[in-house]
XYZ file of C-alpha atoms in Angstrom:
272
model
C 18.982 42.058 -69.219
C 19.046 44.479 -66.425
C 16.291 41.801 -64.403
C 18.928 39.178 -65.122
C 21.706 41.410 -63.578
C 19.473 42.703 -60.542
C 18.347 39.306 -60.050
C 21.850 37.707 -60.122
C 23.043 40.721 -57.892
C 20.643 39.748 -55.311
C 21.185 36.478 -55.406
C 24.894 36.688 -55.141
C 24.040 39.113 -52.044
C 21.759 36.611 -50.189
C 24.396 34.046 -50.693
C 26.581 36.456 -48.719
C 24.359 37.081 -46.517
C 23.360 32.801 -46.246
C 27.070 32.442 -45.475
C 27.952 35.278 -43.070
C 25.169 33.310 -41.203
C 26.300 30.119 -41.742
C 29.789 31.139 -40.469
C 28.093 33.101 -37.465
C 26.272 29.513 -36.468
C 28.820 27.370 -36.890
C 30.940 29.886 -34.760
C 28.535 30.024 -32.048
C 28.230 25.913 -32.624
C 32.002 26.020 -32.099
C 32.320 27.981 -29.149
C 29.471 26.507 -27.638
C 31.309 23.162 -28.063
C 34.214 24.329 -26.518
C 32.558 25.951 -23.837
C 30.764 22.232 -22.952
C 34.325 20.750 -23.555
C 35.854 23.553 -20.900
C 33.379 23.160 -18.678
C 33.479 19.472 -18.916
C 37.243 19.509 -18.210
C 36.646 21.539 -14.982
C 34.524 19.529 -13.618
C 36.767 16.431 -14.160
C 39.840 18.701 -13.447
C 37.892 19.687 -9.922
C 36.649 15.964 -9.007
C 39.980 14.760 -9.485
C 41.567 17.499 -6.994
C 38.771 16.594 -4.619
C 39.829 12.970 -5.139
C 43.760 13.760 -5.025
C 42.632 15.523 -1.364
C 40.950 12.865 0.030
C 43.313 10.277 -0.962
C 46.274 12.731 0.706
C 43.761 12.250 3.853
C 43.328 9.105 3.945
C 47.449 8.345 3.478
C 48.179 10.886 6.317
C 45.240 9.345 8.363
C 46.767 5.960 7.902
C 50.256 7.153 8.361
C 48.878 8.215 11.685
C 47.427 5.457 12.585
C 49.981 2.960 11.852
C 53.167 5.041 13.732
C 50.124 4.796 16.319
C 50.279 1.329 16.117
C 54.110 1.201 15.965
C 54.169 3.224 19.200
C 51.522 1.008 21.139
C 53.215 -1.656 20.027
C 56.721 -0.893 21.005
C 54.951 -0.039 24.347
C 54.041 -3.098 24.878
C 56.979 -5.072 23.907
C 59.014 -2.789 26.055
C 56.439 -2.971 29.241
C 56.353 -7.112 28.103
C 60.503 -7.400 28.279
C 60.269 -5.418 31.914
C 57.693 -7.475 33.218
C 59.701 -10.568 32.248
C 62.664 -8.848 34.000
C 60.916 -8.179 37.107
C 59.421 -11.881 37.315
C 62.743 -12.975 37.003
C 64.177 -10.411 39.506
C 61.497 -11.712 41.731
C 62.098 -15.504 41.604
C 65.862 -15.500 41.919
C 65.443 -13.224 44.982
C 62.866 -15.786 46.407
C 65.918 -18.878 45.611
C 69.064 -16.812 47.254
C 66.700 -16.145 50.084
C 65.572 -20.703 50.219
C 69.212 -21.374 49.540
C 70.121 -18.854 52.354
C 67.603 -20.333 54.374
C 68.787 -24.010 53.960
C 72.310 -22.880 55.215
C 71.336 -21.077 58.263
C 69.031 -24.108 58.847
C 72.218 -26.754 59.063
C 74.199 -24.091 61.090
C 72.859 -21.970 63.052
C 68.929 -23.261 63.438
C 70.853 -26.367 64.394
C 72.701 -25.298 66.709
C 70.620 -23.285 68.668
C 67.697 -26.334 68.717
C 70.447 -28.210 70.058
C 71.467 -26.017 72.860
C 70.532 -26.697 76.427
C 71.353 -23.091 78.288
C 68.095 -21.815 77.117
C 67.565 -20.379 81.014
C 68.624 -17.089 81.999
C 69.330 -16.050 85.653
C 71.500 -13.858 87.616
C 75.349 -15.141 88.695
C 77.493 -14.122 91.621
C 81.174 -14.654 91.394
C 82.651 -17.131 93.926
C 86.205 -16.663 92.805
C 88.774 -16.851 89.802
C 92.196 -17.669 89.404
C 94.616 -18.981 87.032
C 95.117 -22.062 87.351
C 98.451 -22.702 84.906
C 99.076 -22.736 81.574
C 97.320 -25.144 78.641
C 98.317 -26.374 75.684
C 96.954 -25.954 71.825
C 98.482 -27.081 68.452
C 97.858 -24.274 65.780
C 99.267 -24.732 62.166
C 102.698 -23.264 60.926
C 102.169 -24.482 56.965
C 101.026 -27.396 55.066
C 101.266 -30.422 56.997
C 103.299 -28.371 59.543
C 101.973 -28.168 63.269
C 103.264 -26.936 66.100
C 102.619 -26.789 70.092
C 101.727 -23.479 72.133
C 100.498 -22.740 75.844
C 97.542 -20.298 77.189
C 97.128 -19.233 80.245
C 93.896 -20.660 81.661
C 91.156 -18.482 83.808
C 88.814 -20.626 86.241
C 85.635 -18.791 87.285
C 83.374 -20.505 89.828
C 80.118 -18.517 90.371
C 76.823 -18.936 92.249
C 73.449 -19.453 90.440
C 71.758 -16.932 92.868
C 68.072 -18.717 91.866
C 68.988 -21.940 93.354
C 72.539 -21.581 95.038
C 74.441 -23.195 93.128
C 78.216 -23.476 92.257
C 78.617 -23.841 88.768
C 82.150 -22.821 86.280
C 81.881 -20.251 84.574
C 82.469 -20.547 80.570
C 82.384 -17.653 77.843
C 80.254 -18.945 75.541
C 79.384 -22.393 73.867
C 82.873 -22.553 71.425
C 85.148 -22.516 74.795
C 83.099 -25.200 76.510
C 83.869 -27.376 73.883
C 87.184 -26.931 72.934
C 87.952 -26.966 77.363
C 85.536 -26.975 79.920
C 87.843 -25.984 82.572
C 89.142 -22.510 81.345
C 86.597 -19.509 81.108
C 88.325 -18.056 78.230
C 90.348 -19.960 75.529
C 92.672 -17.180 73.222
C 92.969 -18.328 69.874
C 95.936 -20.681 69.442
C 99.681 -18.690 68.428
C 102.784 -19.164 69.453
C 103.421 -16.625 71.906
C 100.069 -15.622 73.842
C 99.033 -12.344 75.240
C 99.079 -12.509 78.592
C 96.926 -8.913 79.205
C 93.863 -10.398 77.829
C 93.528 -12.898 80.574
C 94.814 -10.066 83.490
C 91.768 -7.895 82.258
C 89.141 -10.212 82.088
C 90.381 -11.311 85.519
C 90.133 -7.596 86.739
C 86.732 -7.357 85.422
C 85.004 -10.251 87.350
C 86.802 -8.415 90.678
C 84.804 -5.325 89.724
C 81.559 -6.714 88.560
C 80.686 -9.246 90.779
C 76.888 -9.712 89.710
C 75.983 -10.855 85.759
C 72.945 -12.404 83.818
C 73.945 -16.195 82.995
C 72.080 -18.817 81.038
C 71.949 -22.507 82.354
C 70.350 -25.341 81.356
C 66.592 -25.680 82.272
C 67.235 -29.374 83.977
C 70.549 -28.455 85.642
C 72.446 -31.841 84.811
C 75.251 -29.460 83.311
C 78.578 -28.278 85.539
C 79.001 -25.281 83.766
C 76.897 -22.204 82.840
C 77.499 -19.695 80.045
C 78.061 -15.712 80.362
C 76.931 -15.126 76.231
C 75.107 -17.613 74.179
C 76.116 -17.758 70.653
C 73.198 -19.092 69.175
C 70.460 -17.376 70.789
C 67.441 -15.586 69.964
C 68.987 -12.592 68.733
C 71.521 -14.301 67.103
C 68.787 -16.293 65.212
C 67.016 -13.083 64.393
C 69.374 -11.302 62.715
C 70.467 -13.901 61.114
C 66.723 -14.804 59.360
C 65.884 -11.584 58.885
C 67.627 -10.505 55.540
C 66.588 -14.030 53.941
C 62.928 -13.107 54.913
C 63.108 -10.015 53.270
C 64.989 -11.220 50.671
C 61.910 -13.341 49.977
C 58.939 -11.248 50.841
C 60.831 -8.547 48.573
C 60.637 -11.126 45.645
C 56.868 -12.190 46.472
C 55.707 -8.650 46.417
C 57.745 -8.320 42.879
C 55.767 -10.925 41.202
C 52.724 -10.032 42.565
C 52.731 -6.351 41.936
C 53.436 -7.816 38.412
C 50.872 -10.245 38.398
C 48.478 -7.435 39.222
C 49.310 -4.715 36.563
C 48.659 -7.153 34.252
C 45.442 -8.233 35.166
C 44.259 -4.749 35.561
C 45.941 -3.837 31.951
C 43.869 -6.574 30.686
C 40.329 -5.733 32.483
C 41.087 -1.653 31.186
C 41.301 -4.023 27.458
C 38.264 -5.121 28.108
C 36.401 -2.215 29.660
C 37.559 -0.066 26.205
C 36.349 -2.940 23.824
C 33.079 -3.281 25.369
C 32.306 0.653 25.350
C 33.607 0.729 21.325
């Protein structure tokens, strides 16, 4: 009986025993599981930051490169729309200065092929008087006309290179409208008389004066100022010239920035 007890007793304490290490295994089984499970979540936990960070990189890298993009791109649509402007500035530059040309070629080119008094020489008065009064029609309205007088001033000089007597007119406008009169006022009703004493009192001072005649001397009358000389003709091609050269050199500094914009292109695709 007291076997059976003992016996039972130490069964009853190795099942203790058997159970406190049962519970102590399956403890250490547990917490080794959730150690594995925390450490697996860590890892995953850290790979995904890692991946979070990298994606964050790559968006702000792209974001970069695209407003780069943007901005070279606006660039060149801006520096595209100013070229265009300046090509344009260019060409209409180059047709004001052909249409300015083709005006000054039926006026004044014309006119000063046409004229004979292309020889210049010195003239000596021979005398000048006034010779009585002319008459000129100048307008008062529409369809209104009415009748005026000028005094007329005869000048007779001496062509000092040859000797001859030739009249004197102002320029090639008076010899047309009257041969006979050095100076023709413009056309009012009353006309000033002073203009025509001073001009007279000039020739009695200066007796001596470049003239231009014609180079085969069939004309009567020689000229004090040409109109349509080479001066004249000058001035009045110069601003159309540089209208046009300005214009040229437009285009063509154009013309050349983008060629060289093009072979830097290149240049930087070859060395990538």
């Amino acid at each position: 009986m007291q076997r059976e007890e003992s016996y039972i007793g130490f069964y009853r304490r190795k099942k203790k025993v058997g159970s406190f290490a049962h519970q102590t295994q399956s403890s250490a089984v547990r917490r080794s599981g959730e150690g594995g499970k925390f450490s697996k979540m860590f890892l995953w936990t850290g790979s995904r930051a890692a991946q979070g960070s990298q994606y964050e990189r790559r968006t702000v890298y792209q974001k970069i490169r695209e407003h780069s993009y943007l901005d070279k791109r606006k660039t060149v649509t801006a520096l595209k729309a100013g070229e265009d402007r300046a090509i344009l500035l260019g060409l209409a530059m180059i047709v004001c200065s052909m249409m300015l040309y083709f005006i000054l070629g039926i006026t004044i080119l014309r006119s000063y092929m046409e004229s004979v008094w292309t020889e210049e020489s010195w003239c000596t008065v021979l005398n000048s008087s006034n010779i009585g009064d002319m008459t000129c029609t100048f307008s008062c309205g529409s369809d209104c006309y009415e009748v005026s007088k000028y005094p007329c001033l005869q000048v007779f000089v001496i062509l000092n290179s040859s000797g001859e007597v030739y009249r004197l007119s102002h320029t090639e406008e008076t010899l047309e409208i009257n041969p006979e009169c050095f100076y023709v006022p413009k056309c009012k009703k009353t006309c000033n008389m002073t203009v025509i004493e001073s001009i007279a009192e000039h020739f009695k001072r200066h007796q001596q004066f470049p003239c231009f005649h014609d180079r085969e001397r069939k004309q009567e009358n020689v000229l004090l100022t040409r109109l349509y000389g080479p001066s004249t003709l000058f001035h009045s091609l110069f601003w159309p010239t540089c209208m046009a050269v300005g214009g040229t050199l437009i285009i063509a500094m154009v013309k050349l920035t983008q060629y060289l914009s093009l072979l830097c292109e290149s240049i930087s695709k070859i060395k990538r």
